[in-house]
Coordinates of C-alpha atoms in Angstrom, one line a residue:
Chain A
X1 CA 0.0 0.0 0.0
X2 CA 0.8 3.7 0.1
X3 CA 2.0 4.0 -3.5
X4 CA 2.7 7.4 -5.1
X5 CA 3.1 7.7 -8.8
X6 CA 5.0 10.6 -10.4
X7 CA 5.0 11.3 -14.1
X8 CA 7.0 11.8 -16.2
X9 CA 10.2 10.3 -14.9
X10 CA 12.4 12.5 -17.0
X11 CA 12.0 15.5 -19.3
X12 CA 14.4 17.2 -21.7
X13 CA 13.1 20.4 -23.2
X14 CA 14.2 23.8 -24.6
X15 CA 14.6 26.9 -22.6
X16 CA 11.3 28.9 -22.3
X17 CA 9.1 25.8 -22.3
X18 CA 6.6 25.1 -19.5
X19 CA 6.7 21.6 -18.0
X20 CA 4.0 19.9 -16.0
X21 CA 4.7 17.1 -13.5
X22 CA 2.0 15.0 -12.1
X23 CA 1.9 13.3 -8.7
X24 CA -0.8 10.8 -7.8
X25 CA -1.5 8.8 -4.7
X26 CA -2.8 5.5 -6.0
X27 CA -4.2 3.7 -3.0
X28 CA -4.9 6.3 -0.4
X29 CA -6.3 9.8 -0.1
X30 CA -3.6 12.4 0.4
X31 CA -4.5 15.2 2.7
X32 CA -1.3 16.9 2.0
X33 CA 1.2 16.7 -0.8
X34 CA 4.7 18.1 -0.9
X35 CA 7.1 19.1 -3.7
X36 CA 10.9 18.8 -3.2
X37 CA 13.9 19.6 -5.3
X38 CA 17.2 17.8 -5.0
X39 CA 20.6 18.6 -6.4
X40 CA 23.3 16.0 -6.7
X41 CA 24.6 14.9 -3.3
X42 CA 22.4 17.3 -1.5
X43 CA 19.4 16.8 0.8
X44 CA 15.8 17.2 -0.3
X45 CA 14.8 20.8 -0.2
X46 CA 11.1 21.5 0.4
X47 CA 9.6 23.8 -2.2
X48 CA 6.0 23.9 -1.3
X49 CA 3.2 22.2 0.6
X50 CA -0.3 21.8 -0.8
X51 CA -3.6 20.8 0.7
X52 CA -6.4 19.6 -1.4
X53 CA -8.6 22.5 -2.5
X54 CA -6.5 25.3 -1.2
X55 CA -3.5 27.3 -2.3
X56 CA -0.1 25.9 -1.9
X57 CA 2.3 27.3 0.8
X58 CA 5.7 28.1 -0.7
X59 CA 9.0 28.0 1.1
X60 CA 11.1 31.1 1.3
X61 CA 12.9 31.8 -1.9
X62 CA 10.7 29.7 -4.1
X63 CA 8.9 31.7 -6.8
X64 CA 5.2 30.9 -6.7
X65 CA 4.7 32.3 -10.2
X66 CA 7.5 30.1 -11.5
X67 CA 6.5 26.9 -9.9
X68 CA 2.7 26.6 -10.1
X69 CA 1.1 24.0 -7.9
X70 CA -2.4 22.7 -8.2
X71 CA -3.9 20.1 -5.8
X72 CA -7.3 19.6 -7.4
X73 CA -8.2 16.3 -5.7
X74 CA -7.2 14.1 -2.8
X75 CA -5.2 12.0 -5.2
X76 CA -3.6 14.4 -7.6
X77 CA -1.2 17.3 -7.4
X78 CA 0.6 18.9 -10.3
X79 CA 3.7 21.1 -10.4
X80 CA 4.2 23.3 -13.5
X81 CA 7.6 24.8 -14.1
X82 CA 6.8 27.9 -16.2
X83 CA 9.2 29.3 -18.8
X84 CA 11.9 26.9 -17.6
X85 CA 15.5 27.9 -17.9
X86 CA 18.7 25.8 -17.5
X87 CA 19.0 26.7 -13.9
X88 CA 15.7 25.0 -13.2
X89 CA 17.3 21.7 -14.2
X90 CA 17.1 19.4 -11.2
X91 CA 15.5 16.3 -9.7
X92 CA 11.9 17.1 -8.6
X93 CA 10.2 14.7 -6.1
X94 CA 6.7 14.7 -4.8
X95 CA 5.4 13.1 -1.6
X96 CA 1.9 12.5 -0.1
X97 CA 0.6 11.8 3.4
X98 CA -2.7 11.3 5.1
X99 CA -3.3 12.8 8.6
X100 CA -1.4 12.9 11.9
X101 CA 2.2 12.0 12.1
X102 CA 2.0 9.4 9.3
X103 CA 5.0 9.1 7.1
X104 CA 5.3 10.8 3.7
X105 CA 5.3 8.5 0.7
X106 CA 7.4 9.6 -2.2
X107 CA 7.1 9.3 -5.9
X108 CA 10.1 8.2 -7.9
X109 CA 11.0 11.7 -9.0
X110 CA 11.3 13.6 -12.3
X111 CA 14.6 14.4 -13.8
X112 CA 14.2 17.8 -15.5
X113 CA 16.9 18.9 -18.0
X114 CA 16.5 22.3 -19.7
X115 CA 18.7 22.9 -22.7
Chain B
X1 CA 13.5 25.2 11.9
X2 CA 15.3 22.0 12.7
X3 CA 19.0 21.4 11.9
X4 CA 20.1 17.8 11.2
X5 CA 23.6 16.3 11.2
X6 CA 24.1 12.8 10.0
X7 CA 27.4 11.4 11.2
X8 CA 29.1 10.8 8.0
X9 CA 28.6 11.2 4.3
X10 CA 29.7 7.7 3.6
X11 CA 30.0 4.5 5.5
X12 CA 31.6 1.3 4.2
X13 CA 31.1 -2.0 6.1
X14 CA 31.7 -5.7 5.5
X15 CA 28.7 -7.9 4.6
X16 CA 27.3 -9.6 7.7
X17 CA 28.3 -6.8 10.1
X18 CA 26.0 -4.3 11.8
X19 CA 25.8 -0.8 10.3
X20 CA 25.1 2.0 12.7
X21 CA 24.1 5.4 11.3
X22 CA 23.8 8.5 13.5
X23 CA 21.4 11.4 13.3
X24 CA 21.8 14.4 15.6
X25 CA 19.3 17.3 15.7
X26 CA 20.2 20.6 17.4
X27 CA 17.0 22.6 18.0
X28 CA 13.8 21.6 19.6
X29 CA 13.0 18.0 20.5
X30 CA 10.8 16.4 17.8
X31 CA 7.7 14.5 18.6
X32 CA 8.8 11.8 16.2
X33 CA 11.5 11.1 13.7
X34 CA 11.5 9.1 10.5
X35 CA 14.1 7.2 8.6
X36 CA 14.1 6.8 4.8
X37 CA 16.2 4.9 2.3
X38 CA 17.0 6.5 -1.1
X39 CA 18.5 4.7 -4.0
X40 CA 20.3 6.7 -6.9
X41 CA 17.8 8.4 -9.1
X42 CA 14.8 7.3 -7.0
X43 CA 12.5 8.9 -4.5
X44 CA 13.0 8.1 -0.8
X45 CA 11.3 5.0 0.7
X46 CA 9.9 5.2 4.2
X47 CA 11.5 2.7 6.6
X48 CA 10.6 3.5 10.2
X49 CA 9.0 6.1 12.4
X50 CA 9.9 6.4 16.1
X51 CA 8.0 8.6 18.6
X52 CA 9.5 10.6 21.4
X53 CA 8.1 8.2 24.0
X54 CA 9.6 5.2 22.3
X55 CA 13.1 4.3 23.1
X56 CA 13.4 1.7 20.3
X57 CA 11.6 0.5 17.2
X58 CA 12.4 -2.6 15.2
X59 CA 11.4 -3.9 11.8
X60 CA 13.1 -7.1 10.6
X61 CA 16.8 -6.4 10.5
X62 CA 16.3 -2.7 11.2
X63 CA 16.4 -1.0 14.5
X64 CA 16.0 2.7 15.4
X65 CA 16.6 4.3 18.8
X66 CA 15.7 7.8 19.9
X67 CA 17.5 9.5 22.8
X68 CA 15.9 12.9 23.5
X69 CA 18.6 13.7 26.1
X70 CA 21.4 13.3 23.6
X71 CA 19.2 14.7 20.8
X72 CA 20.1 11.7 18.7
X73 CA 18.7 8.8 16.8
X74 CA 20.6 5.8 15.8
X75 CA 19.7 3.5 12.9
X76 CA 21.1 0.0 12.9
X77 CA 21.0 -2.6 10.1
X78 CA 22.1 -6.0 11.4
X79 CA 23.5 -8.8 9.2
X80 CA 24.0 -6.3 6.5
X81 CA 23.8 -7.3 2.8
X82 CA 25.1 -5.7 -0.4
X83 CA 21.4 -5.0 -1.2
X84 CA 21.3 -2.6 1.8
X85 CA 23.7 -0.3 0.0
X86 CA 21.9 3.0 -0.4
X87 CA 21.7 6.5 1.1
X88 CA 19.8 6.6 4.4
X89 CA 18.0 9.8 5.4
X90 CA 17.0 11.0 8.8
X91 CA 13.9 13.3 9.0
X92 CA 12.3 14.9 12.0
X93 CA 9.4 17.3 11.7
X94 CA 10.5 20.8 10.7
X95 CA 9.2 22.5 13.8
X96 CA 7.6 21.6 17.1
X97 CA 4.6 19.5 18.0
X98 CA 1.9 19.4 15.3
X99 CA 4.2 20.0 12.4
X100 CA 4.1 17.6 9.5
X101 CA 6.7 19.1 7.3
X102 CA 10.0 17.2 7.5
X103 CA 13.6 18.4 7.5
X104 CA 15.9 16.0 5.8
X105 CA 19.5 15.4 6.6
X106 CA 22.0 15.1 3.7
X107 CA 22.0 11.4 4.4
X108 CA 24.7 8.7 4.9
X109 CA 25.7 6.7 1.9
X110 CA 26.1 3.1 3.1
X111 CA 28.1 0.7 1.0
X112 CA 28.1 -3.0 2.1
X113 CA 31.1 -4.8 0.7
X114 CA 30.7 -8.5 -0.1

């Protein structure tokens, strides 16, 4: 149980393109979903937290107009990187949880490369 | 916010030995702490959660301890196998009681040598 599916697993696109990443909880309802970014040999850095039906809460330094998050249902959240540039290239990972101090369950990440 | 230190970036041990990984936190005492495993190019996988009123938690060959006096959690893998080679992440909540955002350490990369 507790499977989170993230799609696509990798994307290569030109600078200026917008890219959408999907995160789905397959067998549970996710009260909260999280989006992380990870650079090589670094820890996961939280970008934003989203609750179903409400606006995402962004961490300091993360541009909300650049990284659009939509949490339309209890099983789906999307991250759209708008007008992506090479510096946006990274490994993006989503996670989902239910309530209380339950663990977060992670997707397998999306490797984004902007040329 | 919480600050995490995991004892070493890399740990090499011989197959069959017990691996011990350390996680120290420096700010407030978390109500619980989670351990994850991450393989290269993959998302983290949840392993164990230990609460502040639990001294020890076990799952198969894994054992986690939580010492709120020392502000430390230890993660043990007994009878280690090459398949245990991965990066292990310690993650307490970002802030005090009621928080559900996690702060992740940089992780310890464990290599089990056959």
